[in-house]
Amino acid sequence: MKIRLLLGIVAVLIVSGGVSAEDLGGAEKILCAGLQATHCDTTGLCETGMPWDWNMPQFVVIDLEAKVVSTTRAVERFRRTPIRTLERSNGEIFLQGVENARAFSFVIDEASGVASIAIAADGHTISVFGACTPVPTSE
């Protein structure tokens, strides 16, 4: 419950401009949190809620060097998915992949850390807005 409250507060701050930019330029690993998701199906019915309402992890770690998206180790069921395409261009990070009959795509603004994420499966789509921050490197 505390995590949901914290994410809600972060979402309000991001929308209101109260959070300073999360510069992802040069970051090798980033941590992203989904803040709001919309699920739609072929009937035209769409529902908005929290990402975990549709079995999505609260946080994902994106390893840009290894080209992998994974859950954090704290979750009950650890997941790891390869990134098939990765591009950094004009201050944006673009990544895409396919696994378990689902395609995913991320667009992340390097200056602000704001993420737009789409997941598509047969007859369903989920769009997610999120926030990302660099993962500090171990020394």
XYZ file of N, CA and C in Angstrom:
417
model
N 0.823 -1.194 0.000
C 0.000 0.000 0.000
C 0.867 1.259 0.000
N 1.985 1.225 0.753
C 2.876 2.385 0.805
C 3.499 2.654 -0.560
N 3.836 1.566 -1.291
C 4.418 1.725 -2.623
C 3.427 2.415 -3.546
N 2.165 2.012 -3.496
C 1.151 2.630 -4.360
C 0.991 4.107 -4.038
N 0.994 4.449 -2.766
C 0.887 5.846 -2.361
C 2.097 6.625 -2.860
N 3.288 6.060 -2.696
C 4.513 6.715 -3.144
C 4.489 6.931 -4.652
N 4.084 5.907 -5.408
C 4.022 6.051 -6.863
C 2.998 7.102 -7.270
N 1.890 7.170 -6.556
C 0.890 8.195 -6.838
C 1.452 9.585 -6.625
N 2.188 9.762 -5.550
C 2.809 11.059 -5.262
C 3.831 11.405 -6.341
N 4.645 10.415 -6.745
C 5.637 10.643 -7.803
C 4.939 11.046 -9.098
N 3.838 10.378 -9.425
C 3.102 10.701 -10.656
C 2.599 12.141 -10.631
N 2.049 12.559 -9.507
C 1.549 13.929 -9.387
C 2.695 14.925 -9.533
N 3.825 14.643 -8.915
C 4.973 15.547 -9.010
C 5.508 15.637 -10.433
N 5.553 14.493 -11.130
C 6.041 14.518 -12.504
C 5.118 15.342 -13.380
N 3.821 15.110 -13.263
C 2.849 15.847 -14.075
C 2.900 17.337 -13.766
N 3.108 17.678 -12.498
C 3.123 19.088 -12.119
C 4.474 19.754 -12.345
N 5.478 18.960 -12.733
C 6.800 19.536 -12.984
C 7.610 19.715 -11.722
N 7.193 19.127 -10.607
C 7.883 19.298 -9.343
C 9.072 18.387 -9.134
N 9.371 17.504 -10.083
C 10.506 16.604 -9.958
C 11.587 17.077 -10.906
N 12.834 17.133 -10.410
C 13.916 17.539 -11.286
C 14.182 16.434 -12.301
N 14.811 16.814 -13.401
C 15.072 15.871 -14.481
C 15.960 14.733 -14.016
N 15.686 13.540 -14.530
C 16.505 12.365 -14.281
C 17.340 12.134 -15.531
N 18.507 12.693 -15.590
C 19.341 12.593 -16.778
C 19.829 11.162 -16.956
N 19.375 10.510 -18.025
C 19.749 9.132 -18.316
C 20.877 9.049 -19.340
N 21.355 10.201 -19.807
C 22.429 10.219 -20.793
C 23.639 9.458 -20.279
N 24.093 8.477 -21.031
C 25.261 7.693 -20.659
C 24.987 6.583 -19.664
N 23.776 6.487 -19.129
C 23.459 5.437 -18.150
C 23.512 4.067 -18.818
N 24.081 3.087 -18.115
C 24.143 1.714 -18.610
C 22.945 0.903 -18.140
N 22.447 1.226 -16.938
C 21.273 0.557 -16.382
C 20.322 1.613 -15.861
N 19.018 1.369 -16.069
C 18.014 2.284 -15.542
C 16.908 1.496 -14.857
N 16.309 2.109 -13.862
C 15.191 1.524 -13.122
C 13.941 2.310 -13.508
N 12.890 1.589 -13.946
C 11.658 2.252 -14.363
C 10.485 1.750 -13.526
N 9.600 2.670 -13.181
C 8.373 2.343 -12.446
C 7.184 2.757 -13.298
N 6.230 1.853 -13.459
C 4.997 2.181 -14.153
C 4.101 2.989 -13.232
N 3.525 4.065 -13.751
C 2.702 4.943 -12.922
C 1.219 4.859 -13.247
N 0.896 4.581 -14.519
C -0.503 4.468 -14.932
C -0.557 3.599 -16.178
N -1.561 2.718 -16.250
C -1.705 1.822 -17.391
C -3.135 1.857 -17.917
N -3.266 1.645 -19.220
C -4.580 1.512 -19.840
C -4.591 0.215 -20.639
N -5.560 -0.646 -20.342
C -5.713 -1.936 -21.018
C -6.911 -1.835 -21.958
N -6.715 -2.228 -23.210
C -7.809 -2.223 -24.193
C -7.886 -3.590 -24.857
N -9.108 -3.974 -25.273
C -9.271 -5.225 -26.018
C -10.011 -4.947 -27.320
N -10.193 -5.984 -28.123
C -10.773 -5.813 -29.458
C -12.233 -5.381 -29.441
N -12.898 -5.463 -28.307
C -14.281 -4.996 -28.228
C -14.354 -3.474 -28.142
N -13.195 -2.837 -27.950
C -13.161 -1.386 -27.797
C -13.227 -0.945 -26.352
N -13.346 -1.910 -25.456
C -13.399 -1.605 -24.032
C -11.991 -1.314 -23.518
N -11.821 -0.189 -22.864
C -10.538 0.199 -22.279
C -10.743 0.508 -20.806
N -9.741 0.154 -20.024
C -9.791 0.341 -18.575
C -8.459 0.913 -18.119
N -8.482 1.927 -17.274
C -7.255 2.538 -16.763
C -7.077 2.181 -15.299
N -5.832 1.890 -14.935
C -5.528 1.534 -13.558
C -4.027 1.495 -13.340
N -3.628 0.772 -12.342
C -2.209 0.623 -12.029
C -1.647 -0.540 -12.850
N -0.378 -0.500 -13.244
C 0.188 -1.574 -14.066
C 0.023 -2.972 -13.459
N 0.158 -3.091 -12.148
C 0.058 -4.413 -11.532
C -1.360 -4.970 -11.570
N -2.363 -4.124 -11.923
C -3.719 -4.633 -12.118
C -3.763 -5.646 -13.261
N -2.758 -5.597 -14.166
C -2.666 -6.514 -15.302
C -1.403 -7.358 -15.219
N -1.020 -7.721 -14.005
C 0.106 -8.620 -13.757
C 1.439 -8.090 -14.293
N 1.604 -6.785 -14.254
C 2.873 -6.189 -14.644
C 3.668 -5.878 -13.392
N 4.990 -6.021 -13.450
C 5.799 -5.708 -12.269
C 5.770 -4.214 -11.946
N 5.951 -3.880 -10.672
C 5.978 -2.474 -10.266
C 7.220 -1.768 -10.797
N 8.331 -2.495 -10.857
C 9.597 -1.925 -11.309
C 10.259 -2.869 -12.304
N 10.949 -2.307 -13.282
C 11.799 -3.099 -14.166
C 13.164 -2.431 -14.240
N 14.175 -3.258 -14.408
C 15.535 -2.778 -14.615
C 15.863 -2.998 -16.081
N 16.321 -1.959 -16.731
C 16.710 -2.067 -18.137
C 18.228 -1.970 -18.193
N 18.861 -3.069 -18.616
C 20.309 -3.116 -18.780
C 20.585 -2.849 -20.255
N 20.990 -1.623 -20.559
C 21.181 -1.211 -21.943
C 22.388 -1.888 -22.579
N 23.405 -2.205 -21.797
C 24.588 -2.889 -22.334
C 24.293 -4.351 -22.650
N 23.629 -5.046 -21.728
C 23.308 -6.461 -21.919
C 22.059 -6.661 -22.779
N 21.325 -5.578 -23.064
C 20.082 -5.614 -23.838
C 19.063 -6.570 -23.209
N 18.742 -6.278 -21.926
C 17.816 -7.116 -21.166
C 16.914 -6.230 -20.317
N 15.617 -6.594 -20.248
C 14.669 -5.987 -19.313
C 14.356 -7.060 -18.287
N 14.438 -6.715 -17.001
C 14.142 -7.707 -15.964
C 13.406 -7.051 -14.805
N 12.769 -7.902 -14.014
C 12.169 -7.415 -12.778
C 13.276 -7.236 -11.756
N 12.970 -6.597 -10.655
C 13.940 -6.516 -9.567
C 13.976 -7.870 -8.862
N 15.017 -8.133 -8.135
C 15.181 -9.432 -7.449
C 14.207 -9.592 -6.282
N 13.573 -8.508 -5.843
C 12.684 -8.561 -4.681
C 11.320 -9.186 -4.989
N 10.994 -9.372 -6.267
C 9.672 -9.906 -6.622
C 9.599 -11.410 -6.406
N 8.370 -11.893 -6.277
C 8.152 -13.327 -6.060
C 8.589 -14.150 -7.278
N 8.258 -13.662 -8.473
C 8.606 -14.381 -9.707
C 9.510 -13.506 -10.572
N 10.808 -13.776 -10.533
C 11.783 -13.016 -11.312
C 11.558 -13.273 -12.800
N 11.551 -12.202 -13.591
C 11.375 -12.310 -15.038
C 12.518 -11.576 -15.733
N 12.925 -12.098 -16.883
C 14.027 -11.520 -17.663
C 13.698 -11.694 -19.141
N 13.737 -10.593 -19.902
C 13.362 -10.617 -21.309
C 14.431 -9.918 -22.149
N 14.864 -10.542 -23.244
C 15.861 -9.881 -24.096
C 15.251 -8.725 -24.882
N 16.058 -7.715 -25.121
C 15.691 -6.589 -25.974
C 16.207 -6.919 -27.373
N 15.316 -6.927 -28.363
C 15.734 -7.265 -29.736
C 16.323 -6.068 -30.463
N 15.733 -4.890 -30.264
C 16.291 -3.691 -30.894
C 16.431 -2.602 -29.840
N 17.529 -1.877 -29.925
C 17.816 -0.789 -28.992
C 18.481 0.329 -29.768
N 17.966 1.536 -29.599
C 18.542 2.680 -30.292
C 18.471 3.896 -29.377
N 19.547 4.668 -29.377
C 19.570 5.969 -28.694
C 19.705 7.012 -29.780
N 18.712 7.922 -29.830
C 18.706 8.912 -30.899
C 17.972 10.169 -30.450
N 18.571 11.324 -30.700
C 17.941 12.624 -30.418
C 17.388 12.731 -29.003
N 18.136 12.230 -28.024
C 17.712 12.351 -26.632
C 16.649 11.351 -26.199
N 16.408 10.336 -27.001
C 15.416 9.308 -26.677
C 16.085 7.941 -26.686
N 15.566 7.055 -25.854
C 15.974 5.651 -25.874
C 14.778 4.864 -26.402
N 14.996 4.091 -27.461
C 13.944 3.260 -28.050
C 14.351 1.807 -27.877
N 13.440 0.985 -27.357
C 13.742 -0.439 -27.292
C 12.496 -1.252 -27.560
N 12.715 -2.432 -28.160
C 11.608 -3.312 -28.519
C 12.010 -4.763 -28.328
N 11.007 -5.601 -28.118
C 11.245 -7.022 -27.993
C 9.959 -7.816 -28.132
N 10.122 -9.124 -28.187
C 8.992 -10.043 -28.302
C 9.277 -11.240 -27.414
N 8.276 -11.630 -26.610
C 8.409 -12.825 -25.791
C 7.026 -13.272 -25.335
N 6.832 -14.585 -25.244
C 5.561 -15.166 -24.790
C 4.361 -14.595 -25.539
N 4.458 -14.514 -26.856
C 3.379 -14.034 -27.723
C 2.971 -12.594 -27.442
N 3.911 -11.810 -26.915
C 3.670 -10.385 -26.660
C 4.822 -9.573 -27.240
N 4.473 -8.434 -27.823
C 5.485 -7.486 -28.291
C 5.488 -6.299 -27.339
N 6.671 -5.759 -27.063
C 6.747 -4.581 -26.199
C 7.635 -3.533 -26.827
N 7.359 -2.296 -26.475
C 8.109 -1.168 -26.997
C 8.191 -0.092 -25.920
N 9.372 0.472 -25.724
C 9.599 1.560 -24.775
C 10.138 2.764 -25.535
N 9.692 3.952 -25.171
C 10.304 5.208 -25.593
C 10.566 5.969 -24.300
N 11.846 6.251 -24.035
C 12.236 6.892 -22.775
C 13.002 8.170 -23.097
N 12.549 9.279 -22.553
C 13.227 10.559 -22.728
C 14.448 10.592 -21.821
N 15.637 10.769 -22.411
C 16.863 10.735 -21.610
C 16.985 11.904 -20.639
N 16.457 13.048 -20.976
C 16.590 14.225 -20.116
C 15.674 14.170 -18.897
N 14.454 13.655 -19.076
C 13.474 13.673 -17.982
C 13.246 12.315 -17.324
N 13.562 11.232 -18.037
C 13.278 9.897 -17.521
C 11.843 9.451 -17.737
N 11.014 10.263 -18.390
C 9.621 9.893 -18.637
C 9.575 8.792 -19.695
N 8.798 7.741 -19.410
C 8.710 6.582 -20.297
C 7.283 6.397 -20.808
N 7.187 6.035 -22.079
C 5.927 5.623 -22.702
C 6.158 4.186 -23.158
N 5.304 3.270 -22.695
C 5.517 1.843 -22.911
C 4.249 1.244 -23.508
N 4.419 0.348 -24.469
C 3.286 -0.349 -25.072
C 3.557 -1.840 -25.090
N 2.539 -2.613 -24.749
C 2.601 -4.068 -24.811
C 1.414 -4.508 -25.651
N 1.677 -5.357 -26.641
C 0.602 -5.827 -27.516
C 0.613 -7.353 -27.555
N -0.567 -7.933 -27.437
C -0.775 -9.366 -27.581
C -2.011 -9.541 -28.447
N -2.291 -10.753 -28.849
C -3.448 -11.013 -29.693
C -4.726 -10.555 -28.991
N -5.349 -9.492 -29.515
C -6.616 -9.005 -28.984
C -6.526 -8.079 -27.794
N -5.308 -7.742 -27.341
C -5.147 -6.886 -26.161
C -3.964 -5.938 -26.343
N -4.097 -4.749 -25.793
C -2.960 -3.833 -25.692
C -2.952 -3.218 -24.297
N -1.765 -2.890 -23.839
C -1.605 -2.152 -22.586
C -0.622 -1.023 -22.860
N -1.014 0.187 -22.538
C -0.093 1.314 -22.631
C 0.180 1.806 -21.214
N 1.443 2.125 -20.965
C 1.876 2.498 -19.621
C 2.696 3.778 -19.701
N 2.454 4.681 -18.779
C 3.330 5.830 -18.592
C 4.123 5.580 -17.329
N 5.415 5.892 -17.384
C 6.268 5.606 -16.245
C 7.369 6.631 -16.080
N 8.203 6.394 -15.085
C 9.346 7.249 -14.793
C 10.565 6.364 -14.579
N 11.700 6.801 -15.117
C 12.942 6.024 -15.029
C 14.047 6.872 -14.418
N 14.968 6.181 -13.777
C 16.118 6.828 -13.147
C 17.349 5.942 -13.352
N 18.547 6.531 -13.419
C 19.737 5.700 -13.577
C 19.958 4.820 -12.341
N 20.479 3.616 -12.574
C 20.888 2.741 -11.473
C 22.349 3.056 -11.211
N 22.701 3.414 -9.979
C 24.110 3.732 -9.696
C 25.004 2.522 -9.976
N 26.167 2.793 -10.555
C 27.114 1.720 -10.835
C 27.891 1.381 -9.582
N 28.191 0.104 -9.418
C 29.004 -0.343 -8.274
C 30.447 -0.014 -8.547
N 31.150 0.355 -7.511
C 32.569 0.690 -7.699
C 33.437 -0.307 -7.011
